[in-house]
Amino acid sequence: MSYDRYRLDQFHLRHTGLFAHTELDQQLLGDLLGQSELVYSSSKWRAQPLLRAIPLHVHLANSTSANVGRILVDLEIELRRAASYLGNGSLRPSRDNQMVEVLTAQHSSSIDIVVAAAMNLYSLLTSRPIDFLLLLDWFWSHRHNRTKVRLPYEETVPTGAWDDIVAMAGRCIEVGRPVVVTVVVESDGSTKFGFRSLGVTNPTTTHFE
């Protein structure tokens, strides 16, 4: 797999520049994410002990089955890719597909889904949550499905989105309540990743409280 498509040199350059100007405590945010953990029995291995997971609240504006299926497949792949890269520097997604599982879904004109991020994802989200979400955002912007409809080496400038992620992290730390990860995918495919304190309403995130 080529590193060129992901332009990781650009990712690391932008990541270093962003963190030169912030003093956010990632571990404190990770502790707040840990307070929202879910414990569940995997649908893949019923005999396995219960898994601990961080909930991802996913809001999809387009609830057609084709869109929901594609987005969830892409999300699972890029979550496992981010876990693999932060864990051992590999761009190949982790082979353990048990670490991502859909738990619930609520449907109206749009759809809200709770996805469980377990195992290595749990460890990373409770220790390096901001690093993980910035990397996930980068991989999402450079994922294979997008390169089919845009120039593969098109410059991606995530400054605004990353500033929003860091700002949300800071607000969650100030509030001090349990935190979940949010993913909002609009009808045009534009996507925002973020953090939200439970019980605090934010109209730009999911409908879950």
Short mmCIF file of C-alpha atoms in Angstrom, two decimals:
data_model
loop_
_atom_site.label_atom_id
_atom_site.label_comp_id
_atom_site.label_asym_id
_atom_site.label_seq_id
_atom_site.Cartn_x
_atom_site.Cartn_y
_atom_site.Cartn_z
CA MET A 1 0.00 0.00 0.00
CA SER A 2 1.45 3.32 -1.02
CA TYR A 3 2.15 6.02 1.51
CA ASP A 4 1.73 8.70 -1.19
CA ARG A 5 -2.07 8.58 -1.16
CA TYR A 6 -2.15 9.39 2.56
CA ARG A 7 0.56 12.09 2.43
CA LEU A 8 1.59 11.28 5.98
CA ASP A 9 4.50 13.71 5.84
CA GLN A 10 1.88 16.47 5.53
CA PHE A 11 -0.16 14.96 8.36
CA HIS A 12 2.79 14.94 10.76
CA LEU A 13 3.79 18.48 9.77
CA ARG A 14 0.29 19.84 10.41
CA HIS A 15 -0.11 17.77 13.59
CA THR A 16 3.15 19.13 15.04
CA GLY A 17 2.17 22.69 14.17
CA LEU A 18 -1.23 22.35 15.81
CA PHE A 19 0.07 20.91 19.07
CA ALA A 20 2.75 23.57 19.34
CA HIS A 21 -0.10 25.95 20.27
CA THR A 22 -2.20 23.85 22.63
CA GLU A 23 -1.74 22.58 26.17
CA LEU A 24 -4.74 20.25 26.33
CA ASP A 25 -4.37 17.23 28.59
CA GLN A 26 -5.14 14.22 26.38
CA GLN A 27 -5.08 11.83 29.32
CA LEU A 28 -7.71 13.88 31.16
CA LEU A 29 -9.93 13.77 28.09
CA GLY A 30 -9.25 10.04 27.81
CA ASP A 31 -10.39 9.59 31.41
CA LEU A 32 -13.67 11.37 30.58
CA LEU A 33 -14.13 9.12 27.55
CA GLY A 34 -13.53 6.13 29.80
CA GLN A 35 -16.41 7.29 32.01
CA SER A 36 -18.82 6.74 29.09
CA GLU A 37 -17.64 3.20 28.39
CA LEU A 38 -20.04 0.48 27.32
CA VAL A 39 -19.73 -3.17 28.31
CA TYR A 40 -21.26 -5.67 25.91
CA SER A 41 -21.06 -9.20 24.59
CA SER A 42 -19.68 -9.40 21.07
CA SER A 43 -22.05 -10.77 18.44
CA LYS A 44 -19.07 -12.48 16.78
CA TRP A 45 -17.80 -14.53 19.72
CA ARG A 46 -20.54 -15.15 22.26
CA ALA A 47 -18.24 -17.22 24.46
CA GLN A 48 -15.70 -14.43 24.83
CA PRO A 49 -15.71 -12.32 28.01
CA LEU A 50 -17.54 -9.01 27.90
CA LEU A 51 -15.82 -6.25 25.93
CA ARG A 52 -15.31 -2.67 27.12
CA ALA A 53 -15.82 -0.03 24.45
CA ILE A 54 -16.01 3.72 23.89
CA PRO A 55 -19.28 4.73 22.18
CA LEU A 56 -19.13 6.59 18.88
CA HIS A 57 -22.35 8.47 18.18
CA VAL A 58 -22.76 8.53 14.41
CA HIS A 59 -25.35 10.75 12.69
CA LEU A 60 -26.01 10.12 8.97
CA ALA A 61 -28.18 12.69 7.22
CA ASN A 62 -28.74 10.31 4.29
CA SER A 63 -30.41 7.19 5.67
CA THR A 64 -30.66 5.17 2.46
CA SER A 65 -29.40 1.63 2.95
CA ALA A 66 -26.68 2.05 0.31
CA ASN A 67 -25.30 5.16 1.99
CA VAL A 68 -25.50 3.76 5.51
CA GLY A 69 -23.78 0.54 4.47
CA ARG A 70 -20.98 2.32 2.62
CA ILE A 71 -20.33 4.81 5.41
CA LEU A 72 -20.24 2.14 8.11
CA VAL A 73 -17.87 -0.04 6.08
CA ASP A 74 -15.58 2.93 5.43
CA LEU A 75 -15.73 3.99 9.08
CA GLU A 76 -14.81 0.52 10.33
CA ILE A 77 -11.86 0.30 7.94
CA GLU A 78 -10.49 3.73 8.82
CA LEU A 79 -10.94 3.16 12.56
CA ARG A 80 -8.92 -0.04 12.26
CA ARG A 81 -6.34 1.73 10.05
CA ALA A 82 -5.90 4.54 12.58
CA ALA A 83 -5.54 2.01 15.40
CA SER A 84 -2.93 0.08 13.44
CA TYR A 85 -0.93 3.18 12.49
CA LEU A 86 -0.87 4.63 16.01
CA GLY A 87 -0.11 1.22 17.45
CA ASN A 88 2.66 -0.04 15.19
CA GLY A 89 3.12 2.42 12.32
CA SER A 90 1.36 0.24 9.73
CA LEU A 91 -1.13 1.61 7.22
CA ARG A 92 -2.78 -1.78 6.88
CA PRO A 93 -5.99 -1.85 8.96
CA SER A 94 -5.90 -4.15 11.95
CA ARG A 95 -7.23 -7.57 11.03
CA ASP A 96 -9.32 -7.74 14.19
CA ASN A 97 -12.77 -6.70 12.97
CA GLN A 98 -14.20 -7.46 16.40
CA MET A 99 -13.03 -4.07 17.69
CA VAL A 100 -15.85 -2.20 15.86
CA GLU A 101 -19.51 -3.15 16.25
CA VAL A 102 -22.87 -1.45 15.73
CA LEU A 103 -24.93 -1.54 18.93
CA THR A 104 -28.07 0.54 18.28
CA ALA A 105 -29.74 2.59 15.57
CA GLN A 106 -32.60 5.12 15.57
CA HIS A 107 -34.20 6.10 12.26
CA SER A 108 -36.31 9.04 11.14
CA SER A 109 -35.48 11.11 8.07
CA SER A 110 -31.87 10.59 9.12
CA ILE A 111 -30.26 7.85 11.18
CA ASP A 112 -28.38 7.86 14.50
CA ILE A 113 -26.14 4.91 15.27
CA VAL A 114 -24.07 3.98 18.31
CA VAL A 115 -20.88 2.18 17.33
CA ALA A 116 -18.73 0.43 19.95
CA ALA A 117 -14.96 0.98 19.68
CA ALA A 118 -13.33 -1.81 21.70
CA MET A 119 -9.96 -3.46 22.32
CA ASN A 120 -7.08 -1.42 20.78
CA LEU A 121 -9.51 1.37 19.88
CA TYR A 122 -10.60 1.58 23.51
CA SER A 123 -6.98 1.84 24.66
CA LEU A 124 -6.11 4.58 22.18
CA LEU A 125 -9.26 6.62 22.78
CA THR A 126 -8.63 6.60 26.52
CA SER A 127 -4.95 7.52 26.23
CA ARG A 128 -4.45 9.54 23.01
CA PRO A 129 -7.98 10.65 22.02
CA ILE A 130 -7.05 13.87 20.20
CA ASP A 131 -4.19 12.24 18.28
CA PHE A 132 -6.53 9.41 17.31
CA LEU A 133 -9.35 11.65 16.08
CA LEU A 134 -7.04 13.90 14.05
CA LEU A 135 -5.51 10.84 12.40
CA LEU A 136 -8.96 9.34 11.76
CA ASP A 137 -10.07 12.60 10.15
CA TRP A 138 -6.96 12.54 7.93
CA PHE A 139 -7.44 8.93 6.86
CA TRP A 140 -11.14 9.59 6.25
CA SER A 141 -10.31 12.46 3.90
CA HIS A 142 -7.83 10.28 1.99
CA ARG A 143 -9.79 7.02 2.01
CA HIS A 144 -10.05 4.89 -1.11
CA ASN A 145 -13.70 5.69 -1.87
CA ARG A 146 -12.90 9.40 -2.00
CA THR A 147 -9.92 8.97 -4.30
CA LYS A 148 -12.31 7.49 -6.87
CA VAL A 149 -14.12 10.81 -7.22
CA ARG A 150 -11.32 13.33 -6.76
CA LEU A 151 -7.67 13.72 -7.71
CA PRO A 152 -5.76 11.18 -5.59
CA TYR A 153 -3.12 13.73 -4.63
CA GLU A 154 -5.41 16.68 -4.10
CA GLU A 155 -4.17 18.86 -1.23
CA THR A 156 -6.30 18.49 1.88
CA VAL A 157 -6.17 21.33 4.40
CA PRO A 158 -7.82 20.21 7.65
CA THR A 159 -6.93 23.31 9.68
CA GLY A 160 -10.52 24.40 10.38
CA ALA A 161 -11.76 20.89 11.16
CA TRP A 162 -8.81 20.20 13.43
CA ASP A 163 -9.24 23.49 15.25
CA ASP A 164 -12.88 22.49 15.87
CA ILE A 165 -11.83 19.07 17.23
CA VAL A 166 -9.33 20.65 19.63
CA ALA A 167 -11.88 23.29 20.69
CA MET A 168 -14.48 20.59 21.40
CA ALA A 169 -11.90 18.66 23.42
CA GLY A 170 -11.15 21.75 25.48
CA ARG A 171 -14.83 22.41 26.20
CA CYS A 172 -15.36 18.79 27.25
CA ILE A 173 -12.42 18.97 29.67
CA GLU A 174 -13.86 22.18 31.15
CA VAL A 175 -17.30 20.60 31.62
CA GLY A 176 -15.78 17.50 33.23
CA ARG A 177 -18.62 15.11 32.36
CA PRO A 178 -18.40 11.73 30.57
CA VAL A 179 -17.50 12.22 26.89
CA VAL A 180 -18.38 10.40 23.67
CA VAL A 181 -16.92 10.62 20.18
CA THR A 182 -19.24 12.09 17.54
CA VAL A 183 -19.30 11.56 13.78
CA VAL A 184 -21.67 13.65 11.65
CA VAL A 185 -21.97 12.82 7.94
CA GLU A 186 -24.08 15.26 5.93
CA SER A 187 -26.04 14.40 2.78
CA ASP A 188 -23.22 15.73 0.59
CA GLY A 189 -20.74 13.43 2.32
CA SER A 190 -18.96 16.13 4.30
CA THR A 191 -17.95 14.73 7.67
CA LYS A 192 -17.14 16.20 11.08
CA PHE A 193 -15.49 14.26 13.88
CA GLY A 194 -15.60 15.56 17.41
CA PHE A 195 -16.16 15.07 21.14
CA ARG A 196 -19.30 15.78 23.17
CA SER A 197 -20.01 15.77 26.88
CA LEU A 198 -23.01 13.59 27.73
CA GLY A 199 -26.05 15.60 28.73
CA VAL A 200 -24.80 18.73 26.93
CA THR A 201 -26.83 19.56 23.83
CA ASN A 202 -24.93 20.44 20.68
CA PRO A 203 -27.06 20.86 17.52
CA THR A 204 -24.12 20.04 15.25
CA THR A 205 -23.68 16.57 16.69
CA THR A 206 -25.93 13.57 17.10
CA HIS A 207 -29.36 13.40 18.69
CA PHE A 208 -28.27 11.03 21.44
CA GLU A 209 -28.32 12.35 25.01
#
